[in-house]
Amino acid sequence: MSLFPSDIMSQAEAIVRAFTSAGLMISTAESCTGGLIAGALTEIPGSSAVVDRGFVTYTNTAKMEMLGVQETTLARYGAVSEETARQMVHGALFRSRADIAVAVTGVAGPGGGSAEKPVGLVHLAAKSRTSGLAHQRMLYGDIGRDQVRLATVRTALEMIRQLAQL
Protein backbone atom coordinates (compact mmCIF):
# COMPACT_ATOMS: atom_id res chain seq x y z
CA MET A 1 0.00 0.00 0.00
CA SER A 2 1.32 3.43 -0.97
CA LEU A 3 1.36 6.61 1.06
CA PHE A 4 -0.19 8.39 -1.93
CA PRO A 5 -3.50 8.14 -3.84
CA SER A 6 -3.47 5.84 -6.87
CA ASP A 7 -3.66 8.67 -9.44
CA ILE A 8 -0.48 10.24 -8.05
CA MET A 9 1.23 6.86 -8.03
CA SER A 10 0.23 6.30 -11.68
CA GLN A 11 1.70 9.68 -12.65
CA ALA A 12 4.90 9.01 -10.69
CA GLU A 13 5.27 5.54 -12.19
CA ALA A 14 4.87 6.89 -15.74
CA ILE A 15 7.54 9.54 -15.07
CA VAL A 16 10.00 7.07 -13.55
CA ARG A 17 9.49 4.59 -16.38
CA ALA A 18 9.90 7.24 -19.11
CA PHE A 19 12.85 8.97 -17.46
CA THR A 20 14.59 5.62 -16.91
CA SER A 21 14.18 4.75 -20.60
CA ALA A 22 15.43 8.17 -21.69
CA GLY A 23 18.29 8.30 -19.18
CA LEU A 24 16.94 11.50 -17.62
CA MET A 25 17.13 12.71 -14.03
CA ILE A 26 14.92 15.03 -12.00
CA SER A 27 15.30 17.27 -8.98
CA THR A 28 12.63 18.96 -6.89
CA ALA A 29 12.54 22.21 -4.91
CA GLU A 30 9.66 22.13 -2.47
CA SER A 31 8.28 24.53 0.06
CA CYS A 32 4.56 23.98 0.78
CA THR A 33 4.72 20.30 -0.15
CA GLY A 34 7.62 19.58 2.19
CA GLY A 35 9.14 16.87 0.00
CA LEU A 36 5.95 15.13 -1.11
CA ILE A 37 6.81 15.37 -4.82
CA ALA A 38 10.15 13.65 -4.27
CA GLY A 39 8.37 11.26 -1.92
CA ALA A 40 5.85 10.27 -4.58
CA LEU A 41 8.58 9.68 -7.15
CA THR A 42 10.69 7.64 -4.74
CA GLU A 43 7.73 5.41 -3.89
CA ILE A 44 8.38 3.81 -7.30
CA PRO A 45 10.92 0.96 -7.38
CA GLY A 46 13.91 1.91 -9.51
CA SER A 47 13.45 5.64 -8.93
CA SER A 48 17.06 5.97 -7.77
CA ALA A 49 18.01 5.99 -11.46
CA VAL A 50 15.77 9.02 -12.00
CA VAL A 51 15.55 11.16 -8.83
CA ASP A 52 18.82 13.02 -8.32
CA ARG A 53 17.81 15.06 -5.26
CA GLY A 54 15.07 17.01 -3.55
CA PHE A 55 15.47 20.37 -1.86
CA VAL A 56 12.98 21.06 0.93
CA THR A 57 13.30 24.80 1.43
CA TYR A 58 10.57 25.78 3.83
CA THR A 59 12.19 28.98 5.10
CA ASN A 60 13.38 31.99 3.14
CA THR A 61 16.89 31.34 4.46
CA ALA A 62 16.82 27.80 3.05
CA LYS A 63 15.58 29.11 -0.31
CA MET A 64 18.51 31.54 -0.42
CA GLU A 65 21.20 29.17 0.88
CA MET A 66 20.21 25.97 -0.93
CA LEU A 67 18.73 27.30 -4.17
CA GLY A 68 20.22 30.76 -4.62
CA VAL A 69 16.92 32.63 -4.42
CA GLN A 70 17.79 36.30 -4.15
CA GLU A 71 16.98 38.11 -0.92
CA THR A 72 15.72 41.05 -2.98
CA THR A 73 13.23 38.75 -4.76
CA LEU A 74 11.86 37.50 -1.44
CA ALA A 75 11.64 41.04 -0.05
CA ARG A 76 9.93 42.46 -3.13
CA TYR A 77 7.60 39.60 -4.18
CA GLY A 78 7.47 37.27 -1.17
CA ALA A 79 8.14 33.56 -0.85
CA VAL A 80 4.83 32.74 -2.54
CA SER A 81 5.33 34.31 -5.95
CA GLU A 82 6.08 33.48 -9.55
CA GLU A 83 9.47 35.15 -9.24
CA THR A 84 10.47 32.99 -6.28
CA ALA A 85 9.23 29.79 -7.94
CA ARG A 86 11.28 30.63 -11.05
CA GLN A 87 14.44 31.19 -9.01
CA MET A 88 13.78 28.02 -6.99
CA VAL A 89 13.51 25.84 -10.10
CA HIS A 90 16.59 27.41 -11.63
CA GLY A 91 18.55 26.66 -8.43
CA ALA A 92 17.23 23.09 -8.26
CA LEU A 93 18.24 22.44 -11.85
CA PHE A 94 21.68 23.99 -11.76
CA ARG A 95 22.61 22.79 -8.26
CA SER A 96 21.95 19.18 -9.24
CA ARG A 97 22.69 16.66 -11.98
CA ALA A 98 19.06 16.75 -13.11
CA ASP A 99 17.84 17.28 -16.65
CA ILE A 100 14.47 18.59 -15.44
CA ALA A 101 13.48 20.27 -12.19
CA VAL A 102 10.22 21.34 -10.61
CA ALA A 103 9.64 23.88 -7.83
CA VAL A 104 6.61 24.72 -5.71
CA THR A 105 5.83 27.46 -3.20
CA GLY A 106 2.43 28.29 -1.79
CA VAL A 107 0.00 28.74 1.07
CA ALA A 108 -1.31 25.33 2.13
CA GLY A 109 -3.24 26.64 5.13
CA PRO A 110 -5.20 26.50 7.23
CA GLY A 111 -3.75 29.89 8.22
CA GLY A 112 -1.19 32.15 6.61
CA GLY A 113 -3.34 33.43 3.78
CA SER A 114 -4.16 37.03 2.94
CA ALA A 115 -6.42 38.82 0.47
CA GLU A 116 -3.50 39.04 -1.96
CA LYS A 117 -2.21 35.52 -1.29
CA PRO A 118 -5.11 33.36 -0.12
CA VAL A 119 -4.93 29.86 1.28
CA GLY A 120 -4.68 27.50 -1.69
CA LEU A 121 -2.49 29.78 -3.82
CA VAL A 122 0.51 27.88 -5.19
CA HIS A 123 3.14 28.90 -7.73
CA LEU A 124 4.80 26.03 -9.61
CA ALA A 125 7.70 26.17 -12.05
CA ALA A 126 9.31 23.49 -14.17
CA LYS A 127 12.49 23.87 -16.17
CA SER A 128 14.57 21.70 -18.47
CA ARG A 129 18.20 22.14 -19.42
CA THR A 130 17.18 21.99 -23.09
CA SER A 131 13.94 23.98 -23.20
CA GLY A 132 12.18 26.87 -21.57
CA LEU A 133 10.59 27.38 -18.22
CA ALA A 134 6.93 26.71 -17.48
CA HIS A 135 5.03 28.46 -14.68
CA GLN A 136 1.56 27.84 -13.31
CA ARG A 137 -0.33 29.88 -10.75
CA MET A 138 -2.89 27.66 -9.10
CA LEU A 139 -5.76 28.72 -6.87
CA TYR A 140 -6.89 25.45 -5.31
CA GLY A 141 -8.99 27.25 -2.71
CA ASP A 142 -9.27 26.64 1.01
CA ILE A 143 -9.81 22.89 0.56
CA GLY A 144 -7.70 21.81 3.54
CA ARG A 145 -3.95 21.56 3.99
CA ASP A 146 -3.66 17.92 2.90
CA GLN A 147 -5.73 18.49 -0.23
CA VAL A 148 -3.80 21.62 -1.26
CA ARG A 149 -0.54 19.70 -0.88
CA LEU A 150 -1.79 16.67 -2.83
CA ALA A 151 -3.26 18.88 -5.57
CA THR A 152 0.14 20.58 -5.83
CA VAL A 153 1.88 17.20 -6.21
CA ARG A 154 -0.56 16.29 -9.01
CA THR A 155 0.05 19.57 -10.84
CA ALA A 156 3.83 19.31 -10.40
CA LEU A 157 3.93 15.77 -11.79
CA GLU A 158 1.79 16.85 -14.74
CA MET A 159 4.14 19.77 -15.43
CA ILE A 160 7.10 17.37 -15.42
CA ARG A 161 5.29 15.12 -17.90
CA GLN A 162 4.43 18.06 -20.17
CA LEU A 163 7.96 19.47 -20.10
CA ALA A 164 9.43 16.04 -20.84
CA GLN A 165 6.75 15.54 -23.52
CA LEU A 166 5.53 12.28 -22.00
Coordinates of N, CA and C in Angstrom, one line a residue:
M1 N 0.8 -1.2 0.0 CA 0.0 0.0 0.0 C 0.9 1.3 0.0
S2 N 0.5 2.2 -0.8 CA 1.3 3.4 -1.0 C 0.8 4.5 0.0
L3 N 1.7 5.4 0.3 CA 1.4 6.6 1.1 C 0.5 7.6 0.3
F4 N 0.5 7.4 -1.0 CA -0.2 8.4 -1.9 C -1.4 7.8 -2.6
P5 N -2.4 8.6 -3.1 CA -3.5 8.1 -3.8 C -3.0 7.5 -5.1
S6 N -3.9 6.6 -5.7 CA -3.5 5.8 -6.9 C -3.2 6.7 -8.1
D7 N -3.9 7.8 -8.3 CA -3.7 8.7 -9.4 C -2.3 9.3 -9.4
I8 N -1.8 9.7 -8.2 CA -0.5 10.2 -8.0 C 0.6 9.2 -8.3
M9 N 0.3 8.0 -7.8 CA 1.2 6.9 -8.0 C 1.3 6.5 -9.5
S10 N 0.2 6.6 -10.2 CA 0.2 6.3 -11.7 C 1.1 7.3 -12.4
Q11 N 0.9 8.6 -12.0 CA 1.7 9.7 -12.6 C 3.2 9.5 -12.4
A12 N 3.5 9.2 -11.1 CA 4.9 9.0 -10.7 C 5.5 7.8 -11.4
E13 N 4.8 6.7 -11.5 CA 5.3 5.5 -12.2 C 5.6 5.8 -13.7
A14 N 4.7 6.5 -14.3 CA 4.9 6.9 -15.7 C 6.1 7.7 -15.9
I15 N 6.3 8.7 -15.0 CA 7.5 9.5 -15.1 C 8.8 8.7 -14.9
V16 N 8.8 7.9 -13.8 CA 10.0 7.1 -13.5 C 10.3 6.1 -14.7
R17 N 9.3 5.5 -15.3 CA 9.5 4.6 -16.4 C 10.1 5.3 -17.6
A18 N 9.5 6.5 -17.9 CA 9.9 7.2 -19.1 C 11.3 7.8 -18.9
F19 N 11.5 8.4 -17.7 CA 12.8 9.0 -17.5 C 13.9 7.9 -17.4
T20 N 13.6 6.7 -16.9 CA 14.6 5.6 -16.9 C 14.9 5.2 -18.3
S21 N 13.9 5.1 -19.2 CA 14.2 4.8 -20.6 C 15.0 5.8 -21.3
A22 N 14.8 7.1 -21.0 CA 15.4 8.2 -21.7 C 16.8 8.5 -21.0
G23 N 17.1 8.0 -19.9 CA 18.3 8.3 -19.2 C 18.3 9.7 -18.6
L24 N 17.1 10.2 -18.2 CA 16.9 11.5 -17.6 C 16.8 11.5 -16.1
M25 N 17.2 12.6 -15.5 CA 17.1 12.7 -14.0 C 16.3 14.0 -13.7
I26 N 15.8 13.9 -12.5 CA 14.9 15.0 -12.0 C 15.4 15.5 -10.6
S27 N 15.1 16.8 -10.3 CA 15.3 17.3 -9.0 C 14.1 18.1 -8.6
T28 N 13.8 18.2 -7.4 CA 12.6 19.0 -6.9 C 13.1 20.0 -5.9
A29 N 12.4 21.1 -5.9 CA 12.5 22.2 -4.9 C 11.2 22.5 -4.3
E30 N 11.0 22.1 -3.1 CA 9.7 22.1 -2.5 C 9.6 23.0 -1.2
S31 N 8.6 23.8 -1.1 CA 8.3 24.5 0.1 C 7.0 24.0 0.7
C32 N 5.8 24.4 0.2 CA 4.6 24.0 0.8 C 4.3 22.5 0.8
T33 N 4.9 21.7 -0.1 CA 4.7 20.3 -0.2 C 5.7 19.5 0.7
G34 N 6.7 20.2 1.2 CA 7.6 19.6 2.2 C 8.3 18.3 1.8
G35 N 8.5 18.1 0.5 CA 9.1 16.9 0.0 C 8.2 15.8 -0.6
L36 N 6.9 16.1 -0.6 CA 5.9 15.1 -1.1 C 6.1 14.8 -2.6
I37 N 6.6 15.7 -3.4 CA 6.8 15.4 -4.8 C 7.9 14.3 -4.9
A38 N 9.0 14.6 -4.3 CA 10.1 13.7 -4.3 C 9.7 12.4 -3.6
G39 N 8.9 12.5 -2.6 CA 8.4 11.3 -1.9 C 7.5 10.4 -2.8
A40 N 6.7 11.0 -3.6 CA 5.8 10.3 -4.6 C 6.7 9.6 -5.6
L41 N 7.7 10.3 -6.1 CA 8.6 9.7 -7.1 C 9.4 8.5 -6.6
T42 N 9.9 8.7 -5.3 CA 10.7 7.6 -4.7 C 9.9 6.5 -4.2
E43 N 8.6 6.6 -4.2 CA 7.7 5.4 -3.9 C 7.9 4.3 -5.0
I44 N 8.3 4.7 -6.2 CA 8.4 3.8 -7.3 C 9.7 3.1 -7.3
P45 N 9.7 1.7 -7.3 CA 10.9 1.0 -7.4 C 11.7 1.4 -8.6
G46 N 13.0 1.5 -8.4 CA 13.9 1.9 -9.5 C 14.1 3.4 -9.7
S47 N 13.4 4.2 -8.8 CA 13.4 5.6 -8.9 C 14.8 6.2 -8.7
S48 N 15.7 5.4 -8.0 CA 17.1 6.0 -7.8 C 17.8 6.3 -9.1
A49 N 17.4 5.7 -10.2 CA 18.0 6.0 -11.5 C 17.5 7.3 -12.0
V50 N 16.5 7.9 -11.4 CA 15.8 9.0 -12.0 C 15.8 10.2 -11.1
V51 N 15.6 10.0 -9.8 CA 15.5 11.2 -8.8 C 17.0 11.5 -8.3
D52 N 17.5 12.6 -8.7 CA 18.8 13.0 -8.3 C 18.8 13.5 -6.9
R53 N 17.9 14.5 -6.6 CA 17.8 15.1 -5.3 C 16.6 15.9 -5.1
G54 N 16.2 16.1 -3.9 CA 15.1 17.0 -3.6 C 15.5 18.0 -2.5
F55 N 15.2 19.3 -2.8 CA 15.5 20.4 -1.9 C 14.2 20.7 -1.1
V56 N 14.1 20.6 0.2 CA 13.0 21.1 0.9 C 13.4 22.4 1.6
T57 N 12.9 23.5 1.0 CA 13.3 24.8 1.4 C 12.1 25.5 2.0
Y58 N 11.8 25.2 3.2 CA 10.6 25.8 3.8 C 10.7 27.2 4.3
T59 N 12.0 27.6 4.7 CA 12.2 29.0 5.1 C 12.8 29.8 4.0
N60 N 12.7 31.1 4.1 CA 13.4 32.0 3.1 C 14.9 31.8 3.2
T61 N 15.5 31.6 4.3 CA 16.9 31.3 4.5 C 17.3 30.1 3.7
A62 N 16.5 29.0 3.8 CA 16.8 27.8 3.1 C 16.7 28.0 1.5
K63 N 15.7 28.8 1.1 CA 15.6 29.1 -0.3 C 16.8 29.8 -0.8
M64 N 17.3 30.8 0.0 CA 18.5 31.5 -0.4 C 19.8 30.7 -0.4
E65 N 20.0 29.9 0.7 CA 21.2 29.2 0.9 C 21.3 28.0 0.0
M66 N 20.2 27.2 -0.2 CA 20.2 26.0 -0.9 C 20.0 26.2 -2.4
L67 N 19.1 27.2 -2.8 CA 18.7 27.3 -4.2 C 19.2 28.6 -4.8
G68 N 19.7 29.5 -4.0 CA 20.2 30.8 -4.6 C 19.1 31.8 -4.9
V69 N 18.0 31.6 -4.3 CA 16.9 32.6 -4.4 C 17.5 33.9 -3.8
Q70 N 17.3 35.0 -4.6 CA 17.8 36.3 -4.2 C 17.0 36.9 -3.0
E71 N 17.6 37.5 -2.0 CA 17.0 38.1 -0.9 C 16.1 39.2 -1.4
T72 N 16.5 40.0 -2.4 CA 15.7 41.0 -3.0 C 14.4 40.5 -3.6
T73 N 14.4 39.3 -4.2 CA 13.2 38.7 -4.8 C 12.2 38.4 -3.6
L74 N 12.7 37.8 -2.6 CA 11.9 37.5 -1.4 C 11.3 38.8 -0.8
A75 N 12.1 39.8 -0.7 CA 11.6 41.0 0.0 C 10.6 41.7 -0.9
R76 N 10.8 41.7 -2.2 CA 9.9 42.5 -3.1 C 8.6 41.7 -3.4
Y77 N 8.7 40.4 -3.7 CA 7.6 39.6 -4.2 C 7.1 38.6 -3.1
G78 N 7.9 38.3 -2.2 CA 7.5 37.3 -1.2 C 7.8 35.9 -1.6
A79 N 7.8 35.0 -0.6 CA 8.1 33.6 -0.8 C 7.1 32.9 -1.8
V80 N 5.9 33.3 -1.7 CA 4.8 32.7 -2.5 C 4.6 33.7 -3.7
S81 N 5.4 33.4 -4.8 CA 5.3 34.3 -6.0 C 5.9 33.6 -7.2
E82 N 5.5 34.0 -8.3 CA 6.1 33.5 -9.6 C 7.6 33.7 -9.6
E83 N 8.0 34.8 -9.2 CA 9.5 35.1 -9.2 C 10.3 34.2 -8.4
T84 N 9.8 33.9 -7.2 CA 10.5 33.0 -6.3 C 10.4 31.6 -6.8
A85 N 9.3 31.1 -7.4 CA 9.2 29.8 -7.9 C 10.2 29.6 -9.1
R86 N 10.3 30.7 -9.9 CA 11.3 30.6 -11.0 C 12.7 30.5 -10.6
Q87 N 13.1 31.3 -9.5 CA 14.4 31.2 -9.0 C 14.7 29.9 -8.3
M88 N 13.7 29.3 -7.6 CA 13.8 28.0 -7.0 C 14.1 26.9 -8.0
V89 N 13.3 26.9 -9.1 CA 13.5 25.8 -10.1 C 14.9 26.0 -10.8
H90 N 15.3 27.2 -11.0 CA 16.6 27.4 -11.6 C 17.7 26.9 -10.7
G91 N 17.6 27.2 -9.4 CA 18.5 26.7 -8.4 C 18.5 25.1 -8.3
A92 N 17.3 24.6 -8.4 CA 17.2 23.1 -8.3 C 17.8 22.4 -9.5
L93 N 17.7 23.0 -10.6 CA 18.2 22.4 -11.9 C 19.8 22.6 -11.9
F94 N 20.3 23.7 -11.6 CA 21.7 24.0 -11.8 C 22.5 23.7 -10.5
R95 N 21.9 23.3 -9.4 CA 22.6 22.8 -8.3 C 22.4 21.3 -8.1
S96 N 22.2 20.6 -9.2 CA 21.9 19.2 -9.2 C 22.5 18.6 -10.6
R97 N 22.3 17.3 -10.7 CA 22.7 16.7 -12.0 C 21.4 16.4 -12.8
A98 N 20.3 17.0 -12.4 CA 19.1 16.7 -13.1 C 19.0 17.4 -14.5
D99 N 18.2 16.7 -15.3 CA 17.8 17.3 -16.6 C 16.6 18.2 -16.6
I100 N 15.7 17.8 -15.6 CA 14.5 18.6 -15.4 C 14.3 18.8 -13.9
A101 N 13.8 20.0 -13.6 CA 13.5 20.3 -12.2 C 12.1 20.9 -12.1
V102 N 11.5 20.7 -10.9 CA 10.2 21.3 -10.6 C 10.3 22.0 -9.2
A103 N 9.6 23.1 -9.1 CA 9.6 23.9 -7.8 C 8.2 24.3 -7.5
V104 N 7.9 24.3 -6.2 CA 6.6 24.7 -5.7 C 6.7 25.6 -4.5
T105 N 5.9 26.6 -4.4 CA 5.8 27.5 -3.2 C 4.4 28.0 -3.1
G106 N 3.8 27.9 -1.9 CA 2.4 28.3 -1.8 C 2.0 28.4 -0.4
V107 N 0.7 28.6 -0.2 CA 0.0 28.7 1.1 C -0.9 27.5 1.2
A108 N -0.5 26.5 2.0 CA -1.3 25.3 2.1 C -2.4 25.5 3.2
G109 N -2.2 26.4 4.1 CA -3.2 26.6 5.1 C -3.0 25.8 6.3
P110 N -3.9 25.8 7.3 CA -5.2 26.5 7.2 C -5.0 28.0 7.4
G111 N -4.0 28.5 8.1 CA -3.7 29.9 8.2 C -2.7 30.4 7.2
G112 N -2.3 31.6 7.4 CA -1.2 32.2 6.6 C -1.6 32.9 5.3
G113 N -2.9 32.8 5.0 CA -3.3 33.4 3.8 C -3.6 34.9 4.0
S114 N -3.8 35.6 2.9 CA -4.2 37.0 2.9 C -5.1 37.3 1.7
A115 N -5.6 38.5 1.6 CA -6.4 38.8 0.5 C -5.6 38.7 -0.8
E116 N -4.4 39.1 -0.8 CA -3.5 39.0 -2.0 C -3.0 37.6 -2.2
K117 N -2.7 36.9 -1.2 CA -2.2 35.5 -1.3 C -3.0 34.6 -0.4
P118 N -4.2 34.2 -0.9 CA -5.1 33.4 -0.1 C -4.6 31.9 0.1
V119 N -5.2 31.3 1.1 CA -4.9 29.9 1.3 C -5.3 29.1 0.0
G120 N -4.4 28.2 -0.4 CA -4.7 27.5 -1.7 C -4.0 28.1 -2.9
L121 N -3.3 29.2 -2.7 CA -2.5 29.8 -3.8 C -1.1 29.1 -3.9
V122 N -0.8 28.5 -5.0 CA 0.5 27.9 -5.2 C 1.1 28.3 -6.5
H123 N 2.4 28.6 -6.5 CA 3.1 28.9 -7.7 C 4.0 27.7 -8.0
L124 N 4.0 27.2 -9.2 CA 4.8 26.0 -9.6 C 5.6 26.4 -10.8
A125 N 6.8 25.9 -10.9 CA 7.7 26.2 -12.0 C 8.4 24.9 -12.4
A126 N 8.6 24.6 -13.7 CA 9.3 23.5 -14.2 C 10.3 24.0 -15.2
K127 N 11.5 23.4 -15.2 CA 12.5 23.9 -16.2 C 13.3 22.7 -16.6
S128 N 13.7 22.7 -17.9 CA 14.6 21.7 -18.5 C 15.9 22.4 -18.9
R129 N 16.9 21.6 -18.9 CA 18.2 22.1 -19.4 C 18.1 22.4 -20.9
T130 N 17.2 21.8 -21.6 CA 17.2 22.0 -23.1 C 16.0 22.8 -23.6
S131 N 15.1 23.2 -22.7 CA 13.9 24.0 -23.2 C 13.6 25.0 -22.2
G132 N 12.5 25.7 -22.4 CA 12.2 26.9 -21.6 C 11.6 26.5 -20.2
L133 N 11.1 27.5 -19.6 CA 10.6 27.4 -18.2 C 9.1 27.5 -18.3
A134 N 8.4 26.6 -17.6 CA 6.9 26.7 -17.5 C 6.6 27.1 -16.1
H135 N 5.5 28.0 -16.0 CA 5.0 28.5 -14.7 C 3.5 28.3 -14.7
Q136 N 3.0 27.9 -13.5 CA 1.6 27.8 -13.3 C 1.2 28.5 -12.0
R137 N 0.2 29.3 -12.0 CA -0.3 29.9 -10.7 C -1.6 29.2 -10.5
M138 N -1.7 28.4 -9.4 CA -2.9 27.7 -9.1 C -3.6 28.2 -7.9
L139 N -4.9 28.3 -8.0 CA -5.8 28.7 -6.9 C -6.6 27.5 -6.5
Y140 N -6.1 26.7 -5.7 CA -6.9 25.4 -5.3 C -8.0 25.8 -4.4
G141 N -8.0 26.9 -3.7 CA -9.0 27.2 -2.7 C -8.7 26.7 -1.3
D142 N -9.5 27.1 -0.4 CA -9.3 26.6 1.0 C -9.9 25.3 1.2
I143 N -9.3 24.3 0.6 CA -9.8 22.9 0.6 C -9.2 22.0 1.6
G144 N -8.4 22.6 2.5 CA -7.7 21.8 3.5 C -6.2 21.6 3.2
R145 N -5.4 21.7 4.2 CA -4.0 21.6 4.0 C -3.5 20.3 3.2
D146 N -4.0 19.2 3.6 CA -3.7 17.9 2.9 C -4.1 18.0 1.4
Q147 N -5.2 18.5 1.1 CA -5.7 18.5 -0.2 C -5.0 19.5 -1.1
V148 N -4.6 20.6 -0.5 CA -3.8 21.6 -1.3 C -2.5 21.0 -1.6
R149 N -1.8 20.3 -0.6 CA -0.5 19.7 -0.9 C -0.6 18.6 -1.9
L150 N -1.6 17.7 -1.8 CA -1.8 16.7 -2.8 C -2.1 17.2 -4.2
A151 N -2.9 18.2 -4.3 CA -3.3 18.9 -5.6 C -2.0 19.5 -6.2
T152 N -1.1 20.0 -5.4 CA 0.1 20.6 -5.8 C 1.0 19.5 -6.4
V153 N 1.1 18.3 -5.7 CA 1.9 17.2 -6.2 C 1.4 16.8 -7.6
R154 N 0.0 16.7 -7.7 CA -0.6 16.3 -9.0 C -0.2 17.3 -10.1
T155 N -0.3 18.6 -9.8 CA 0.1 19.6 -10.8 C 1.5 19.5 -11.2
A156 N 2.4 19.4 -10.2 CA 3.8 19.3 -10.4 C 4.2 18.1 -11.3
L157 N 3.6 17.0 -11.0 CA 3.9 15.8 -11.8 C 3.4 16.0 -13.2
E158 N 2.3 16.6 -13.4 CA 1.8 16.8 -14.7 C 2.7 17.8 -15.5
M159 N 3.2 18.8 -14.8 CA 4.1 19.8 -15.4 C 5.4 19.1 -15.9
I160 N 5.9 18.1 -15.1 CA 7.1 17.4 -15.4 C 6.8 16.6 -16.7
R161 N 5.7 15.9 -16.7 CA 5.3 15.1 -17.9 C 5.2 16.0 -19.1
Q162 N 4.6 17.2 -19.0 CA 4.4 18.1 -20.2 C 5.8 18.6 -20.7
L163 N 6.6 18.9 -19.7 CA 8.0 19.5 -20.1 C 8.8 18.4 -20.8
A164 N 8.7 17.2 -20.3 CA 9.4 16.0 -20.8 C 8.7 15.5 -22.1
Q165 N 7.6 16.0 -22.4 CA 6.8 15.5 -23.5 C 6.4 14.1 -23.4
L166 N 5.9 13.7 -22.2 CA 5.5 12.3 -22.0 C 4.1 12.1 -22.3

